[in-house]
């Protein structure tokens, strides 16, 4: 069933301290016109500050300027950015608690809201997370429903219903639309919410973050519902060079690229209308994070920790650690030089087609199968 929404709980807009970035867009994708895709859950953003940063981040990961200036060099810049991160009440992975307004999810109740009340949706979400077995552990609760509008909810204000879905990737929908007073969210536990980007060089498995980027995850779920992902591909590949070590840490006094330690592509399947992804959680980019370029559908997988990019990109998932070698392999393929929006980039001589599939689980254990060069079956 298609879910349509008019609101998003957006607790911490993305921002950028100095606009330092280095992401470019392909020239053919600049116009924003032509065939655009609808998403599973259309969302209307009303936060002006988000719109401003969203516009900025839709530009390019631009090459950072004056990174060895009188500020004290690249190490001083990193120290400043890390301090700024610590001062902000962040939404780093594991701390997010976002949901979608005007949505009531159904499912078996594990906590009845009439006897389980909080003041905020975040508290309700955290109560659901508390029923998971540690970091990425199995969850007795995988969805929450909260009533937070005091005027409209009346005696139901603060009710927090914790629920368990039969299939958390395809949750049961009770009702959606402007008249719905509820806000709902999902939690993916151990072995849940894993998708595979299948390539001829191996499969890259990604853990999705519905608590940080519910709108983005809804779009990925819609892609899974398509029979193919024709048009989905990776076309830019840049290794870590001499700027980042094997675990993604920046090397003192080294440049911030090029190369920029990423692989980039698009998740826009032919024949499916696309509408821009709204700004969601934007923590500091770390090795393995998967994020949108601006409003999507262009995305990138980071091969390094990028404090210099600040909090400019919506993160919607993370590559499983054992699959980063596939991303590194792709980054080492033959490339040619190009320029996108004044950014010098390296594009693959032969773009890589992608298939996207859901990974099945058995009692929380991933059934990844082999990760051979043959890729998809």
Coordinates of C-alpha atoms in Angstrom, one line a residue:
X1 CA 0.0 0.0 0.0
X2 CA 1.3 3.4 -0.9
X3 CA 1.7 5.8 2.0
X4 CA 1.3 9.6 1.4
X5 CA 2.3 12.2 3.9
X6 CA 2.4 15.9 4.2
X7 CA 4.9 16.3 7.1
X8 CA 8.2 15.1 8.4
X9 CA 9.6 15.3 12.0
X10 CA 12.8 17.2 11.3
X11 CA 14.5 17.7 14.6
X12 CA 18.0 18.8 13.6
X13 CA 18.4 20.4 10.1
X14 CA 21.6 19.8 8.2
X15 CA 24.0 22.7 8.2
X16 CA 27.4 23.7 6.9
X17 CA 29.9 25.9 8.8
X18 CA 31.9 27.1 5.9
X19 CA 30.7 25.4 2.8
X20 CA 33.8 23.2 2.5
X21 CA 32.8 20.3 0.1
X22 CA 34.0 18.5 -2.9
X23 CA 31.1 16.8 -4.6
X24 CA 30.2 17.4 -8.2
X25 CA 27.1 16.6 -10.2
X26 CA 27.2 15.2 -13.7
X27 CA 26.4 17.9 -16.2
X28 CA 23.5 15.9 -17.7
X29 CA 21.8 16.0 -14.2
X30 CA 21.9 19.7 -13.7
X31 CA 18.6 20.8 -15.2
X32 CA 16.3 19.0 -12.8
X33 CA 13.8 18.7 -15.6
X34 CA 12.5 15.7 -17.5
X35 CA 11.4 12.4 -16.1
X36 CA 11.2 12.6 -12.3
X37 CA 10.1 9.9 -9.9
X38 CA 7.4 9.9 -7.2
X39 CA 8.5 8.4 -3.9
X40 CA 6.7 6.1 -1.5
X41 CA 6.1 8.9 1.1
X42 CA 6.0 12.4 -0.4
X43 CA 7.0 14.9 2.3
X44 CA 6.5 18.7 2.5
X45 CA 9.4 20.5 4.3
X46 CA 8.5 23.7 6.0
X47 CA 11.7 24.5 7.8
X48 CA 13.4 27.4 6.1
X49 CA 16.8 26.7 7.4
X50 CA 16.7 23.2 6.0
X51 CA 15.7 24.5 2.6
X52 CA 18.7 26.9 2.6
X53 CA 21.2 24.1 3.4
X54 CA 19.4 21.7 1.1
X55 CA 20.0 24.2 -1.8
X56 CA 23.7 24.6 -0.8
X57 CA 24.4 20.9 -0.6
X58 CA 22.7 20.2 -3.9
X59 CA 25.7 22.0 -5.6
X60 CA 28.8 20.0 -5.7
X61 CA 31.3 18.4 -3.3
X62 CA 33.6 21.3 -4.2
X63 CA 37.3 21.1 -3.8
X64 CA 38.1 22.8 -0.4
X65 CA 39.9 26.1 -0.8
X66 CA 42.7 27.6 1.3
X67 CA 43.0 24.5 3.4
X68 CA 46.6 25.3 4.2
X69 CA 46.1 29.0 5.0
X70 CA 47.0 31.0 8.1
X71 CA 44.3 29.0 10.0
X72 CA 47.1 26.5 10.8
X73 CA 46.9 24.0 7.9
X74 CA 44.6 21.0 7.4
X75 CA 45.1 19.6 10.9
X76 CA 43.9 22.9 12.4
X77 CA 40.8 22.9 10.1
X78 CA 40.0 19.3 11.2
X79 CA 40.4 20.2 14.8
X80 CA 38.0 23.2 14.4
X81 CA 35.4 21.1 12.6
X82 CA 35.6 18.3 15.2
X83 CA 35.1 20.9 18.0
X84 CA 32.1 22.2 16.2
X85 CA 30.7 18.7 15.8
X86 CA 31.0 18.2 19.6
X87 CA 29.2 21.5 20.3
X88 CA 26.2 20.6 18.3
X89 CA 23.4 18.4 19.6
X90 CA 24.1 15.9 16.8
X91 CA 22.2 13.2 15.0
X92 CA 25.1 10.7 14.7
X93 CA 24.1 7.2 13.8
X94 CA 22.5 5.5 16.8
X95 CA 21.1 8.8 18.2
X96 CA 18.5 9.6 15.5
X97 CA 14.9 9.3 16.4
X98 CA 12.9 10.6 13.4
X99 CA 9.4 9.7 12.3
X100 CA 6.8 10.7 9.8
X101 CA 3.9 12.9 10.7
X102 CA 0.3 12.3 9.7
X103 CA 0.9 8.5 9.6
X104 CA -0.5 5.8 11.8
X105 CA 1.1 2.4 11.5
X106 CA -0.7 -0.7 12.6
X107 CA 0.8 -3.9 14.0
X108 CA 0.8 -6.0 17.2
X109 CA 1.1 -3.8 20.3
X110 CA 3.9 -4.6 22.7
X111 CA 3.2 -1.4 24.8
X112 CA -0.2 0.1 24.9
X113 CA -0.2 3.9 24.5
X114 CA -3.0 4.5 27.0
X115 CA -0.7 3.4 29.8
X116 CA 2.6 4.6 28.1
X117 CA 3.0 8.3 27.6
X118 CA 5.8 10.8 26.9
X119 CA 6.1 14.5 26.0
X120 CA 8.0 14.1 22.7
X121 CA 8.2 11.7 19.8
X122 CA 11.9 11.3 20.4
X123 CA 11.2 9.8 23.8
X124 CA 8.7 7.4 22.3
X125 CA 11.2 6.4 19.7
X126 CA 13.9 5.9 22.3
X127 CA 11.5 3.7 24.3
X128 CA 11.2 1.4 21.2
X129 CA 14.9 1.4 20.7
X130 CA 15.4 0.4 24.4
X131 CA 13.7 -2.9 23.5
X132 CA 16.4 -3.8 21.1
X133 CA 19.3 -6.1 22.2
X134 CA 22.2 -3.7 22.1
X135 CA 23.7 -2.0 19.0
X136 CA 22.0 -3.5 16.0
X137 CA 20.5 -6.2 18.1
X138 CA 17.2 -8.0 17.7
X139 CA 14.2 -5.8 18.5
X140 CA 11.1 -6.7 20.4
X141 CA 9.7 -3.3 19.2
X142 CA 10.3 -2.3 15.6
X143 CA 7.8 0.5 15.2
X144 CA 6.3 3.3 17.3
X145 CA 3.3 5.5 17.0
X146 CA 3.0 8.8 19.0
X147 CA 0.4 11.5 19.4
X148 CA 2.2 14.9 20.0
X149 CA -0.2 17.6 19.0
X150 CA -1.8 18.6 22.3
X151 CA -4.7 20.5 20.8
X152 CA -5.6 17.8 18.3
X153 CA -4.7 14.7 20.3
X154 CA -6.6 16.0 23.5
X155 CA -6.9 13.1 25.9
X156 CA -4.6 11.0 23.6
X157 CA -1.7 13.5 23.9
X158 CA 1.5 11.8 24.7
X159 CA 0.3 8.3 23.9
X160 CA 3.2 6.1 22.8
X161 CA 2.3 2.8 21.2
X162 CA 5.1 0.4 20.7
X163 CA 4.5 -2.3 18.0
X164 CA 6.0 -5.3 16.3
X165 CA 5.5 -5.7 12.5
X166 CA 5.2 -8.9 10.6
X167 CA 7.5 -7.3 8.0
X168 CA 9.2 -4.1 9.2
X169 CA 10.3 -3.3 5.6
X170 CA 6.6 -3.3 4.6
X171 CA 4.8 -2.1 7.8
X172 CA 1.1 -2.4 8.2
X173 CA -0.6 0.9 7.5
X174 CA -3.7 2.0 9.4
X175 CA -4.2 5.5 8.0
X176 CA -2.3 8.5 6.5
X177 CA -3.1 12.0 5.5
X178 CA -3.5 15.5 6.9
X179 CA -6.3 14.4 9.3
X180 CA -4.2 11.8 11.0
X181 CA -3.0 13.0 14.4
X182 CA -0.3 10.4 14.8
X183 CA 3.5 10.3 14.1
X184 CA 5.1 7.0 13.3
X185 CA 8.6 5.6 12.9
X186 CA 10.5 2.4 12.3
X187 CA 13.5 0.7 13.9
X188 CA 15.6 -1.9 12.0
X189 CA 17.2 -4.4 14.4
X190 CA 19.8 -7.1 13.7
X191 CA 19.7 -8.4 10.2
X192 CA 16.8 -6.1 9.2
X193 CA 16.8 -3.4 6.7
X194 CA 19.7 -4.7 4.6
X195 CA 19.7 -4.1 0.8
X196 CA 22.3 -5.2 -1.7
X197 CA 23.8 -3.2 -4.6
X198 CA 24.7 -5.9 -6.9
X199 CA 27.6 -5.3 -9.3
X200 CA 29.8 -7.4 -11.6
X201 CA 32.6 -6.9 -9.0
X202 CA 30.7 -8.1 -6.0
X203 CA 27.7 -7.1 -3.9
X204 CA 27.7 -4.1 -1.6
X205 CA 25.4 -4.7 1.4
X206 CA 23.9 -1.6 3.0
X207 CA 22.2 -1.2 6.3
X208 CA 19.4 1.3 6.0
X209 CA 18.7 4.0 8.7
X210 CA 14.9 4.6 8.9
X211 CA 15.3 6.4 12.3
X212 CA 17.6 8.9 10.7
X213 CA 16.2 9.1 7.1
X214 CA 12.7 7.7 6.9
X215 CA 11.9 9.5 3.7
X216 CA 15.0 8.3 2.0
X217 CA 14.4 4.7 3.2
X218 CA 10.9 4.9 1.8
X219 CA 12.3 5.7 -1.6
X220 CA 14.7 2.8 -1.4
X221 CA 11.9 0.4 -0.5
X222 CA 10.0 1.7 -3.6
X223 CA 13.0 0.9 -5.7
X224 CA 13.0 -2.7 -4.3
X225 CA 9.4 -3.0 -5.5
X226 CA 10.4 -2.3 -9.0
X227 CA 11.3 -5.3 -11.1
X228 CA 14.6 -3.8 -12.2
X229 CA 16.7 -0.8 -11.6
X230 CA 17.6 0.1 -15.2
X231 CA 19.5 3.4 -15.1
X232 CA 21.0 2.7 -11.6
X233 CA 24.8 2.8 -11.9
X234 CA 28.1 3.9 -10.5
X235 CA 30.0 6.2 -12.8
X236 CA 32.6 8.1 -10.6
X237 CA 35.4 6.4 -8.6
X238 CA 38.1 8.0 -6.6
X239 CA 40.4 6.2 -4.1
X240 CA 41.9 7.5 -0.9
X241 CA 45.1 8.5 -2.5
X242 CA 47.8 9.9 -0.1
X243 CA 45.2 11.8 2.0
X244 CA 43.5 9.1 4.0
X245 CA 44.8 5.9 5.6
X246 CA 43.3 2.4 5.2
X247 CA 40.7 2.9 7.9
X248 CA 39.6 6.3 6.5
X249 CA 41.5 8.7 8.8
X250 CA 42.9 11.8 7.3
X251 CA 46.7 12.0 7.2
X252 CA 48.1 15.0 9.0
X253 CA 48.9 17.9 6.6
X254 CA 47.7 16.0 3.5
X255 CA 45.3 17.6 1.1
X256 CA 41.6 16.9 1.1
X257 CA 41.8 15.7 -2.5
X258 CA 41.6 15.1 -5.3
X259 CA 41.1 12.2 -5.2
X260 CA 38.2 12.6 -2.8
X261 CA 37.8 9.0 -1.5
X262 CA 34.4 8.1 -2.8
X263 CA 32.4 6.2 -5.4
X264 CA 29.3 8.0 -6.8
X265 CA 26.4 7.0 -8.9
X266 CA 22.6 7.3 -9.3
X267 CA 19.7 5.3 -7.9
X268 CA 17.2 6.6 -10.4
X269 CA 15.4 3.7 -12.2
X270 CA 14.1 4.4 -15.7
X271 CA 10.3 4.5 -15.8
X272 CA 9.7 5.5 -12.2
X273 CA 8.9 9.2 -11.6
X274 CA 11.3 10.8 -9.1
X275 CA 10.8 13.7 -6.7
X276 CA 13.7 15.2 -4.8
X277 CA 14.6 13.7 -1.4
X278 CA 14.1 16.2 1.5
X279 CA 16.9 17.0 3.9
X280 CA 17.1 14.5 6.8
X281 CA 19.8 13.6 9.3
X282 CA 23.2 14.9 8.3
X283 CA 25.9 13.6 10.7
X284 CA 29.6 14.0 9.9
X285 CA 30.5 11.7 7.0
X286 CA 32.4 8.6 8.0
X287 CA 33.9 5.7 6.0
X288 CA 31.2 3.5 4.7
X289 CA 28.3 6.0 5.0
X290 CA 25.9 6.2 2.1
X291 CA 24.4 9.6 1.3
X292 CA 22.5 11.6 -1.3
X293 CA 24.1 14.4 -3.3
X294 CA 21.8 17.2 -2.7
X295 CA 18.2 16.0 -3.2
X296 CA 19.2 12.8 -5.0
X297 CA 18.9 10.5 -6.9
X298 CA 22.7 10.8 -7.1
X299 CA 24.4 9.2 -4.2
X300 CA 27.9 8.4 -2.9
X301 CA 29.6 5.9 -0.7
X302 CA 32.4 7.4 1.3
X303 CA 35.8 5.6 1.5
X304 CA 37.1 7.9 4.3
X305 CA 36.1 10.0 7.3
X306 CA 35.2 13.5 5.8
X307 CA 35.1 16.0 8.7
X308 CA 35.9 18.7 6.1
X309 CA 32.5 18.2 4.5
X310 CA 30.8 19.0 7.8
X311 CA 27.1 18.2 8.0
X312 CA 26.0 18.8 4.5
X313 CA 24.6 15.5 3.2
X314 CA 21.6 13.3 4.2
X315 CA 22.9 9.9 5.3
X316 CA 20.5 7.0 4.7
X317 CA 22.7 3.9 5.3
X318 CA 26.1 2.4 5.9
X319 CA 28.0 -0.3 4.0
X320 CA 28.6 -3.5 6.0
X321 CA 32.4 -3.4 7.0
X322 CA 33.2 -6.6 5.2
X323 CA 31.9 -5.2 1.9
X324 CA 34.1 -2.1 1.8
X325 CA 36.7 -4.1 -0.1
X326 CA 34.2 -4.2 -3.0
X327 CA 33.9 -0.4 -2.9
X328 CA 37.7 0.0 -2.7
X329 CA 38.0 -2.4 -5.7
X330 CA 35.6 -0.2 -7.7
X331 CA 37.6 2.9 -6.7
X332 CA 40.7 1.3 -8.3
X333 CA 39.2 0.7 -11.7
X334 CA 40.4 2.7 -14.8
X335 CA 39.1 6.2 -14.9
X336 CA 39.3 9.4 -17.0
X337 CA 39.4 13.0 -15.9
X338 CA 36.3 15.2 -16.1
X339 CA 35.0 18.5 -14.7
X340 CA 31.6 18.8 -13.0
X341 CA 30.5 22.3 -11.7
X342 CA 34.1 23.4 -11.5
X343 CA 35.1 20.2 -9.7
X344 CA 37.9 18.0 -11.1
X345 CA 36.6 14.4 -10.9
X346 CA 37.6 10.9 -12.0
X347 CA 34.9 9.1 -13.9
X348 CA 34.9 5.4 -14.7
X349 CA 35.8 4.5 -18.3
X350 CA 33.1 1.9 -18.1
X351 CA 30.2 2.8 -15.7
X352 CA 28.9 -0.1 -13.6
X353 CA 25.3 -1.1 -13.7
X354 CA 23.5 -1.8 -10.4
X355 CA 20.8 -4.1 -9.3
X356 CA 19.2 -3.4 -5.9
X357 CA 17.7 -6.3 -3.9
X358 CA 16.5 -6.9 -0.4
X359 CA 18.5 -9.4 1.7
X360 CA 16.5 -12.1 3.5
X361 CA 17.1 -12.9 7.1
X362 CA 16.7 -16.0 9.2
X363 CA 16.2 -15.3 12.9
X364 CA 18.2 -12.2 12.6
X365 CA 21.1 -13.8 10.8
X366 CA 22.0 -12.3 7.4
X367 CA 21.7 -14.6 4.4
X368 CA 24.3 -12.9 2.3
X369 CA 25.4 -15.8 0.3
X370 CA 28.7 -15.6 -1.6
X371 CA 30.2 -12.3 -2.7
X372 CA 31.9 -13.5 -5.8
X373 CA 32.9 -11.5 -8.8
X374 CA 29.9 -12.9 -10.6
X375 CA 27.7 -10.6 -8.4
X376 CA 23.9 -11.1 -8.8
X377 CA 22.3 -14.4 -9.5

